[in-house]
Short mmCIF file of N, CA and C in Angstrom, two decimals:
data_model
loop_
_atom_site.label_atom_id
_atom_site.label_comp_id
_atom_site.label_asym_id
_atom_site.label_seq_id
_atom_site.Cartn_x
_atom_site.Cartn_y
_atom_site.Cartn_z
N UNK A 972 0.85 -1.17 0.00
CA UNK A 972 0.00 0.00 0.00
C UNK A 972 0.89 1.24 0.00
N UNK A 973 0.46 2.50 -0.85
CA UNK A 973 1.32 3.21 -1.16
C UNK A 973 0.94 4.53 0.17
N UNK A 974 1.86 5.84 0.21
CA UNK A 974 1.55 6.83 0.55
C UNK A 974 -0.08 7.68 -0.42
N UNK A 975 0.06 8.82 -0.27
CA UNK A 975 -1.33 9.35 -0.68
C UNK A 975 -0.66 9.95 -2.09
N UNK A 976 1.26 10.33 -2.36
CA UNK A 976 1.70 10.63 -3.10
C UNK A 976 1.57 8.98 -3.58
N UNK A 977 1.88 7.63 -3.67
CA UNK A 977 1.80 6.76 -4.88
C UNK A 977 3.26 5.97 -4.24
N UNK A 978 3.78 6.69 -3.32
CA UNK A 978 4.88 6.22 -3.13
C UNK A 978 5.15 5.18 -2.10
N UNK A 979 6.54 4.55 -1.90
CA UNK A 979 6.28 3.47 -0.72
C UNK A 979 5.94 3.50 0.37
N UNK A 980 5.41 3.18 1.40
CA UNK A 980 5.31 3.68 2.91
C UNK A 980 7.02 2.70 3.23
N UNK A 981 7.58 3.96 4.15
CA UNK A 981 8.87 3.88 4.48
C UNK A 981 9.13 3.37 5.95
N UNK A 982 9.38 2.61 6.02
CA UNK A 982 9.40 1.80 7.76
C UNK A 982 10.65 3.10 8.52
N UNK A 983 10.27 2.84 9.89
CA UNK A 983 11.34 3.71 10.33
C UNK A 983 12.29 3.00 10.94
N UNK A 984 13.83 3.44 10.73
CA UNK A 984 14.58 2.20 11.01
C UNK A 984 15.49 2.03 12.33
N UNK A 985 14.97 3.38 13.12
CA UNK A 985 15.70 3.63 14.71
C UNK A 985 15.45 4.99 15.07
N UNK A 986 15.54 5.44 15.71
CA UNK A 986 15.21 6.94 16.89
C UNK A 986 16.76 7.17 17.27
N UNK A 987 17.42 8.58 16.96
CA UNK A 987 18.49 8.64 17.11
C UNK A 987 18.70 10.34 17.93
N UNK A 988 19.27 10.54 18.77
CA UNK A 988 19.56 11.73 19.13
C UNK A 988 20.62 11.81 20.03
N UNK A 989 20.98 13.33 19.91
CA UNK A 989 22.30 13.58 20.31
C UNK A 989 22.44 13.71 21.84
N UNK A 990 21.18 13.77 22.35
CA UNK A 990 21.22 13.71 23.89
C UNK A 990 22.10 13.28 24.72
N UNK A 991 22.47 12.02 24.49
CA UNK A 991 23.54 11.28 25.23
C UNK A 991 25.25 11.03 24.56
N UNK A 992 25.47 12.61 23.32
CA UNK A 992 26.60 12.05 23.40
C UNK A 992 27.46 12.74 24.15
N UNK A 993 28.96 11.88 24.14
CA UNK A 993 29.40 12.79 25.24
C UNK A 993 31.01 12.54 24.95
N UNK A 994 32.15 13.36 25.21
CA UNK A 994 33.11 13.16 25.38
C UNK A 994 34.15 13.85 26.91
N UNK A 995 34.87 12.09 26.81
CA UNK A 995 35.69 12.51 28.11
C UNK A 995 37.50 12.46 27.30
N UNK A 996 38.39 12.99 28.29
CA UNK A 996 39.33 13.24 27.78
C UNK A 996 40.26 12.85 29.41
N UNK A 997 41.43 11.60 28.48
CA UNK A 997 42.25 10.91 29.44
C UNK A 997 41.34 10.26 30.83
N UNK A 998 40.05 10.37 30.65
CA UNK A 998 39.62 9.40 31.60
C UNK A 998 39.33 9.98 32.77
N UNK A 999 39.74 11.26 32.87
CA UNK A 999 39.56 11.87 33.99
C UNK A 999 37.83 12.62 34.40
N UNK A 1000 37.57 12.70 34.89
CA UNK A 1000 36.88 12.67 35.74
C UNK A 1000 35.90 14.20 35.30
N UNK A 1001 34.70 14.42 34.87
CA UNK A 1001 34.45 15.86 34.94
C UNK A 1001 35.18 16.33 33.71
N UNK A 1002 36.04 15.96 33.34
CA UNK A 1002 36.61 16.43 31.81
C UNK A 1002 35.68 16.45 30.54
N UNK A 1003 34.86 15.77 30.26
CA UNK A 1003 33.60 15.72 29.40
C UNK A 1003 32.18 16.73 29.59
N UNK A 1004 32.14 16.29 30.69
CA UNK A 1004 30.78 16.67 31.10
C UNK A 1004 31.45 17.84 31.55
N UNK A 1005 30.21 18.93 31.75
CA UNK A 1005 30.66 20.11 32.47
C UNK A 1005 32.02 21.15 31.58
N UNK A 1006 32.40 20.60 30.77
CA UNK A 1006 33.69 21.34 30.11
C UNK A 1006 33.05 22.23 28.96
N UNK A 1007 31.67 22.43 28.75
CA UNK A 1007 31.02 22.99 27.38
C UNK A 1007 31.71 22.90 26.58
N UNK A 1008 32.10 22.11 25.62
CA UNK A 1008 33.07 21.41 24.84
C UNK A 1008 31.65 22.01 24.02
N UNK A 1009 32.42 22.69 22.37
CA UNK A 1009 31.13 22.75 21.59
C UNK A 1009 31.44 21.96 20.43
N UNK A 1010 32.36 22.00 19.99
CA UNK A 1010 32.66 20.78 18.78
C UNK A 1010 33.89 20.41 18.66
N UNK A 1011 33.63 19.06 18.00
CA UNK A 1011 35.03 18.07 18.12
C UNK A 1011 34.99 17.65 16.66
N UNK A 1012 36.08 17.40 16.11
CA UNK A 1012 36.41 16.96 14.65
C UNK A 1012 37.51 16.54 14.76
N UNK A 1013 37.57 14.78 14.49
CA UNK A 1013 38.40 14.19 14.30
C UNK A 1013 39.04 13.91 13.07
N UNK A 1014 40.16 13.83 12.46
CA UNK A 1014 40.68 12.86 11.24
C UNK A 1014 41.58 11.67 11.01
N UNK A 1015 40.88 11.16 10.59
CA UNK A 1015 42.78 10.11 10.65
C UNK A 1015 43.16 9.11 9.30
N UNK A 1016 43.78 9.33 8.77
CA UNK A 1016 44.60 9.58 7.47
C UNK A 1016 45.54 8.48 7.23
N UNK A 1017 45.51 7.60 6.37
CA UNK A 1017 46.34 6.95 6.18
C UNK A 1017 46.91 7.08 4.86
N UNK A 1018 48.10 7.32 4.68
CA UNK A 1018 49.15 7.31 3.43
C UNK A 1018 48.50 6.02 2.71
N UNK A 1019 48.48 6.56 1.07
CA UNK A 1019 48.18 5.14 0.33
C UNK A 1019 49.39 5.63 -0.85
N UNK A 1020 50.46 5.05 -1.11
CA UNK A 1020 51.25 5.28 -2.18
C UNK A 1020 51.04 4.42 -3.61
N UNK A 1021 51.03 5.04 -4.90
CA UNK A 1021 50.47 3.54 -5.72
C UNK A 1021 52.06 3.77 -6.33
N UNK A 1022 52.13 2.58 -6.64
CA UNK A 1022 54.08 1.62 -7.63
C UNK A 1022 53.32 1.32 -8.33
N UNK A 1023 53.71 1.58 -9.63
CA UNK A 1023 53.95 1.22 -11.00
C UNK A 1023 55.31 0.88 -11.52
N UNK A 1024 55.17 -0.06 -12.20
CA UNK A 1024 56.44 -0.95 -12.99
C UNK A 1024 56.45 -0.67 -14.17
N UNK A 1025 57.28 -0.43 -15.02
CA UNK A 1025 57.17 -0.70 -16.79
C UNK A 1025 57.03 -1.66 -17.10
N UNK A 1026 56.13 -1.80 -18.03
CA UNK A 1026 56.43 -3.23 -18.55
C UNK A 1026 55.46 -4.17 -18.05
N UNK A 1027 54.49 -3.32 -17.24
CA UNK A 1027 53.36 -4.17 -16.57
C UNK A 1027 52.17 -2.49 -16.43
N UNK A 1028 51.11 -3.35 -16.35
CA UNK A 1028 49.30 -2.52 -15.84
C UNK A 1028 49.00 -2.79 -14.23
N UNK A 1029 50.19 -3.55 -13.84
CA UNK A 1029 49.81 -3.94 -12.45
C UNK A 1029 50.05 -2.75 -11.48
N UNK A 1030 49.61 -2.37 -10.42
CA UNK A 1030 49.47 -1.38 -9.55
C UNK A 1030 49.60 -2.18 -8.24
N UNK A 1031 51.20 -1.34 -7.70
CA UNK A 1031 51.33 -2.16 -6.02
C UNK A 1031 50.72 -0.81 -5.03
N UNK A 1032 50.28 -1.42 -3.95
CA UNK A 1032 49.61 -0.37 -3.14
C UNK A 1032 50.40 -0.44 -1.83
N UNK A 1033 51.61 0.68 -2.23
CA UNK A 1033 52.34 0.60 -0.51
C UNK A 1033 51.68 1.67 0.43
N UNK A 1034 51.61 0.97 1.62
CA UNK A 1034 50.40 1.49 2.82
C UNK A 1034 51.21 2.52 3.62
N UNK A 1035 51.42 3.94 3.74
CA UNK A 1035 52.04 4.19 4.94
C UNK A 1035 51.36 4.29 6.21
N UNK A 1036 51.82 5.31 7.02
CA UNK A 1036 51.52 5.01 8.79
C UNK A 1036 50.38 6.15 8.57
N UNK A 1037 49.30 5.72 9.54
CA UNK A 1037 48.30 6.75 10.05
C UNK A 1037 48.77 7.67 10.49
N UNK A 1038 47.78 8.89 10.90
CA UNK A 1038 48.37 9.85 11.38
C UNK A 1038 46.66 10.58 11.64
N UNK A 1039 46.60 10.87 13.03
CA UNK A 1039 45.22 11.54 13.08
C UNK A 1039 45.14 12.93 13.23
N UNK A 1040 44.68 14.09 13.31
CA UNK A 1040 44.40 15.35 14.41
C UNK A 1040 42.90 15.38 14.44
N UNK A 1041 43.19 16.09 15.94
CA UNK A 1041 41.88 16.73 16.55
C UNK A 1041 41.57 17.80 17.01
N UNK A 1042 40.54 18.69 16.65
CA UNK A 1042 40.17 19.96 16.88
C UNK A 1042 39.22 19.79 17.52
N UNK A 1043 38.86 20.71 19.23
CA UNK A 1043 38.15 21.10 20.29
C UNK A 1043 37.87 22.00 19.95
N UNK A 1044 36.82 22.62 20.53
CA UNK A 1044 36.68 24.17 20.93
C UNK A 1044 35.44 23.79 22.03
N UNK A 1045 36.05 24.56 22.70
CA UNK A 1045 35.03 24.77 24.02
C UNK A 1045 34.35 26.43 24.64
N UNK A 1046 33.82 26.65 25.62
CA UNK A 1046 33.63 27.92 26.03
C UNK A 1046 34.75 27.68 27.25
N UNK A 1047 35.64 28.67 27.71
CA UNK A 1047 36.15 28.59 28.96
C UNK A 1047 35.45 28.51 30.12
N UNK A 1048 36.01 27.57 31.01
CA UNK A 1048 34.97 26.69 32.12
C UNK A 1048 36.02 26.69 33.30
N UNK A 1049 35.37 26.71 34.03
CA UNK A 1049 35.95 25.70 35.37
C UNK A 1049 36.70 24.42 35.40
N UNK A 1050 36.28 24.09 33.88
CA UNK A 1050 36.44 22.51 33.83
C UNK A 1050 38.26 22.71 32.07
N UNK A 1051 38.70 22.73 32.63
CA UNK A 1051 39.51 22.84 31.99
C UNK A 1051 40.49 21.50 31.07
N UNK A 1052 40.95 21.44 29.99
CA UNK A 1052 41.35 20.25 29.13
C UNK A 1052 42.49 19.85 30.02
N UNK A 1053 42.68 18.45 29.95
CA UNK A 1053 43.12 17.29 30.63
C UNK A 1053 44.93 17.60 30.32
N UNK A 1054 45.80 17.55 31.53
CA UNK A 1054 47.11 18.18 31.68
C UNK A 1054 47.93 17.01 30.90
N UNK A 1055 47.45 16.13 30.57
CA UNK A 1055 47.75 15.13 29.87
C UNK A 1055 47.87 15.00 28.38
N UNK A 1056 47.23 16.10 27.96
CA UNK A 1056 47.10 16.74 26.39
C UNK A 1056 48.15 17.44 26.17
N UNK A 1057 49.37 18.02 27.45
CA UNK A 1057 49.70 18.93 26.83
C UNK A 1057 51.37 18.53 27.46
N UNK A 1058 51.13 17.31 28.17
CA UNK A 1058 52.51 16.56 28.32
C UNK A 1058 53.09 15.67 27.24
N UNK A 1059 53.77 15.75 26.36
CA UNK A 1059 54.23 14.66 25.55
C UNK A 1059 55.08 13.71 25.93
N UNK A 1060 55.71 14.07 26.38
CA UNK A 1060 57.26 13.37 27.18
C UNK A 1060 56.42 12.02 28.36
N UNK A 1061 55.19 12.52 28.72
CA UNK A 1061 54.32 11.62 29.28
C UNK A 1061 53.63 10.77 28.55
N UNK A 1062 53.52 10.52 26.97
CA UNK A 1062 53.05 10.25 26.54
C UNK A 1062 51.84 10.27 25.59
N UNK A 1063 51.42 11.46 26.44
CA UNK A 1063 49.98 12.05 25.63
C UNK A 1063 49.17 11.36 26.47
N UNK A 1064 47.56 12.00 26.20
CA UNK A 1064 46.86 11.80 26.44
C UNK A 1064 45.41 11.02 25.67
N UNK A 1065 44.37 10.61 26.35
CA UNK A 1065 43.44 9.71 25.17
C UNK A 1065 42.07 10.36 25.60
N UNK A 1066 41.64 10.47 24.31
CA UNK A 1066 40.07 11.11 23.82
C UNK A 1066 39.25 9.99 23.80
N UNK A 1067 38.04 10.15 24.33
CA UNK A 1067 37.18 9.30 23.64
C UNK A 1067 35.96 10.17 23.55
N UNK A 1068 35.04 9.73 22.07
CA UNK A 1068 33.92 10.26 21.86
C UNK A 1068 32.72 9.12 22.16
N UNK A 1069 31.88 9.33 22.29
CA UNK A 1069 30.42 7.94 21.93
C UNK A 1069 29.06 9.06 22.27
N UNK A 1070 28.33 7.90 22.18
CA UNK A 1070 27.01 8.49 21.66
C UNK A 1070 26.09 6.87 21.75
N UNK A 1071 24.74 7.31 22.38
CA UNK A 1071 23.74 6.21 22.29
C UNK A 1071 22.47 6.22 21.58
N UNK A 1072 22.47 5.09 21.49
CA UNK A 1072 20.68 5.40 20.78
C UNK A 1072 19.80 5.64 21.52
N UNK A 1073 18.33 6.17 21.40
CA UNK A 1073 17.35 6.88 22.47
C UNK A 1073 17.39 8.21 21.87
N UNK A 1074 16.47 8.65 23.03
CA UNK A 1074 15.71 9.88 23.06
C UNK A 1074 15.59 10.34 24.42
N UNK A 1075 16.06 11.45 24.79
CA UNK A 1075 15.65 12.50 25.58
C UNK A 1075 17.03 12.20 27.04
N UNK A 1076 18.19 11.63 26.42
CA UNK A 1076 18.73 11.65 27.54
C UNK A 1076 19.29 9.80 28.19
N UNK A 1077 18.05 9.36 27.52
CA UNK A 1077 18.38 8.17 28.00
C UNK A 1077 18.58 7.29 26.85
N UNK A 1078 19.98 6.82 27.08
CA UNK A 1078 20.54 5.94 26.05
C UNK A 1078 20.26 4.38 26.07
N UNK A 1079 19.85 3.51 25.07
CA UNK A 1079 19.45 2.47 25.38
C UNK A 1079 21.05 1.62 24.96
N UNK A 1080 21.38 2.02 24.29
CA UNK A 1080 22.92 0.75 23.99
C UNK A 1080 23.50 2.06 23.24
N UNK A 1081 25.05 1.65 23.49
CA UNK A 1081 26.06 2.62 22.84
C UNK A 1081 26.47 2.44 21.81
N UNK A 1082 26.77 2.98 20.55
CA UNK A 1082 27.17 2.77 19.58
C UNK A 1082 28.43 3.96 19.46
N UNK A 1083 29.15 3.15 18.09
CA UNK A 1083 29.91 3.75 17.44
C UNK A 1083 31.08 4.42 18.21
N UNK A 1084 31.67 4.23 19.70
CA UNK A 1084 32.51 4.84 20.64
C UNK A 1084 33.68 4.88 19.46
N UNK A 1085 34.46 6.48 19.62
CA UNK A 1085 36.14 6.35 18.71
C UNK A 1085 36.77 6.80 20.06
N UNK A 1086 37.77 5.85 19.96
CA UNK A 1086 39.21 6.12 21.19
C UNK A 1086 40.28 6.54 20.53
N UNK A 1087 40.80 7.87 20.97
CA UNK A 1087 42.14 8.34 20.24
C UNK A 1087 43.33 8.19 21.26
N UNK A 1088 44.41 8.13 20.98
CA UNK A 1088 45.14 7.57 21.70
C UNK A 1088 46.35 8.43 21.38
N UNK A 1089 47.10 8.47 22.35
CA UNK A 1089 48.77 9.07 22.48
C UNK A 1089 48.33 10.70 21.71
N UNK A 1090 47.23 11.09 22.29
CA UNK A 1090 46.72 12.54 21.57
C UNK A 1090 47.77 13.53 22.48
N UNK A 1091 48.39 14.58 21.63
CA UNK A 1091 49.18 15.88 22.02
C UNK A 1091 48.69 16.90 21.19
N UNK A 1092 48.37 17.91 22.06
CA UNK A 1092 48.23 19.40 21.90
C UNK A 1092 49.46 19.69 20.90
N UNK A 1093 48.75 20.52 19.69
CA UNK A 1093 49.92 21.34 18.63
C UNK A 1093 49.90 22.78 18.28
N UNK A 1094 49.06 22.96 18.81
CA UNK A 1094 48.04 24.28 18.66
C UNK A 1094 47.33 24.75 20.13
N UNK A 1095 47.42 26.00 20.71
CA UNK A 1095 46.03 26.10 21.87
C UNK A 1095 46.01 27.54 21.46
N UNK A 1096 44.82 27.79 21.21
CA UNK A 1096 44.13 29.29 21.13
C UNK A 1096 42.76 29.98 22.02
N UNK A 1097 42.99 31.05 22.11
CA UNK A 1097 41.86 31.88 23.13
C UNK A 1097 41.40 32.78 22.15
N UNK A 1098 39.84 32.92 22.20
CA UNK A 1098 39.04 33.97 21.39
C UNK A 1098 37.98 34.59 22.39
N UNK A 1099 37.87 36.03 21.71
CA UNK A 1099 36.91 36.31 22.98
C UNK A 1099 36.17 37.38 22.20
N UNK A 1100 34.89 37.40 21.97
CA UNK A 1100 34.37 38.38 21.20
C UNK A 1100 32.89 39.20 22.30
N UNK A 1101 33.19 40.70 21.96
CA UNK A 1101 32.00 41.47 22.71
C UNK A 1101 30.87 41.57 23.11
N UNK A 1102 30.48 40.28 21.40
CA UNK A 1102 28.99 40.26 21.33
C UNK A 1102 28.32 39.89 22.22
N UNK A 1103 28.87 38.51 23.06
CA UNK A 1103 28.27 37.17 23.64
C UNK A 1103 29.15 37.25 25.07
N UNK A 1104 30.51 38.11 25.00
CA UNK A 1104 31.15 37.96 26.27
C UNK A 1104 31.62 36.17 26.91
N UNK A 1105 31.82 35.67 25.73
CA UNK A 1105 32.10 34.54 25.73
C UNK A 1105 33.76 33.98 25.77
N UNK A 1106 34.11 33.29 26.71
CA UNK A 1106 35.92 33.63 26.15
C UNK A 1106 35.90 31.99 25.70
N UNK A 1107 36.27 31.96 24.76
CA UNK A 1107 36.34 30.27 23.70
C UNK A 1107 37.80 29.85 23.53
N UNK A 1108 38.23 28.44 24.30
CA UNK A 1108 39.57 27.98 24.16
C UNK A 1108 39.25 26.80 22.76
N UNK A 1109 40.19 26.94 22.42
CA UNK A 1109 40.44 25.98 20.49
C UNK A 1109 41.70 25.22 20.93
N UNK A 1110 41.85 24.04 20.44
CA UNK A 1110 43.13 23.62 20.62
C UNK A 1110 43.38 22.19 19.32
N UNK A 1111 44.45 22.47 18.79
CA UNK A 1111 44.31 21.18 17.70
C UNK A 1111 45.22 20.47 17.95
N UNK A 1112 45.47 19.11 18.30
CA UNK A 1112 46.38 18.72 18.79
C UNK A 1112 46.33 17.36 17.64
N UNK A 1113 47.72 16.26 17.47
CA UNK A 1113 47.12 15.04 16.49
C UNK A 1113 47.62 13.88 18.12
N UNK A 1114 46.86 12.59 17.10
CA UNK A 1114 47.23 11.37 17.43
C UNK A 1114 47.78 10.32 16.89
N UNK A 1115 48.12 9.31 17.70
CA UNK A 1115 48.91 8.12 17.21
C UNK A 1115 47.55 7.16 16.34
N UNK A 1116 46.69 6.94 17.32
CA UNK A 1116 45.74 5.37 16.82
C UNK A 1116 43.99 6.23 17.21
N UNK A 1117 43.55 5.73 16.32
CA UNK A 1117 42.21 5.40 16.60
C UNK A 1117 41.43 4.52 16.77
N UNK A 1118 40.60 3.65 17.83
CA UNK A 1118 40.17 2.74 17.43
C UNK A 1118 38.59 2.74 17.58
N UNK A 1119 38.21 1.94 17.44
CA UNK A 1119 36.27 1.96 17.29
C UNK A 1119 35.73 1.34 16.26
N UNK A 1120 34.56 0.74 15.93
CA UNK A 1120 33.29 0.67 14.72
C UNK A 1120 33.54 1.84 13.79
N UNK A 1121 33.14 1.40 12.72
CA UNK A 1121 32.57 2.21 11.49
C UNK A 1121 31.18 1.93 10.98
#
């Protein structure tokens, strides 16, 4: 049986909202929550080199090493980014993002969690504009590994 346009009736295939996502940083405590973190953008990049031979149509595919960065921006808080972001010699520090399915807060199962790992600060910036009286910390830092679902 069609819509009133002729068209298919479309099943719905899950309820999705952003209510419950959330990111913490190095594990610590209050670093996620409470930090007004306003957006996060991850990348992570892997080298693909293509070899060609004469004398052949064949194409070798040498793989190089990943390489991620990540860009924050938050409003300045009480809750300030994890001292662990900005030690290297310690190793760096680890991001994680996730997000659940549901509505209004309450997540029924988690999907899709990305863990960044051996993350260091490369970049930290302060903006502060009149309009809003808002003072906004930015910071782009890269990583070693990502791991998670796709």
């Amino acid at each position: 049986m069609g819509d009133i346009f002729g068209r298919s009736v479309v099943p719905v295939g899950g309820v999705y909202s952003s209510d419950t996502a959330k990111m913490t940083v190095s594990g610590a405590a209050g670093t996620g929550a409470g930090a007004l973190v306003q957006n996060v953008e991850a990348t992570y990049t892997q080298a693909v080199n293509q070899i060609f031979e004469l004398g052949s149509n064949a194409v070798y595919m040498n793989l190089g090493r990943a390489v991620g960065q990540l860009t924050v921006g938050k409003i300045l808080s009480n809750q300030s980014f994890d001292a662990a972001l900005f030690e290297s010699c310690a190793g760096g520090g680890t991001v994680v993002i996730s997000a659940s399915s549901g509505c209004y807060g309450e997540g029924t199962s988690t999907y899709n969690t990305k863990t960044m790992t051996g993350v260091f600060v490369t970049q930290y910036g302060v903006t502060m504009t009149t309009q809003d009286l808002l003072i906004r910390e930015n910071l782009q830092a890269t990583f070693v590994a990502m791991t998670g679902g796709i």
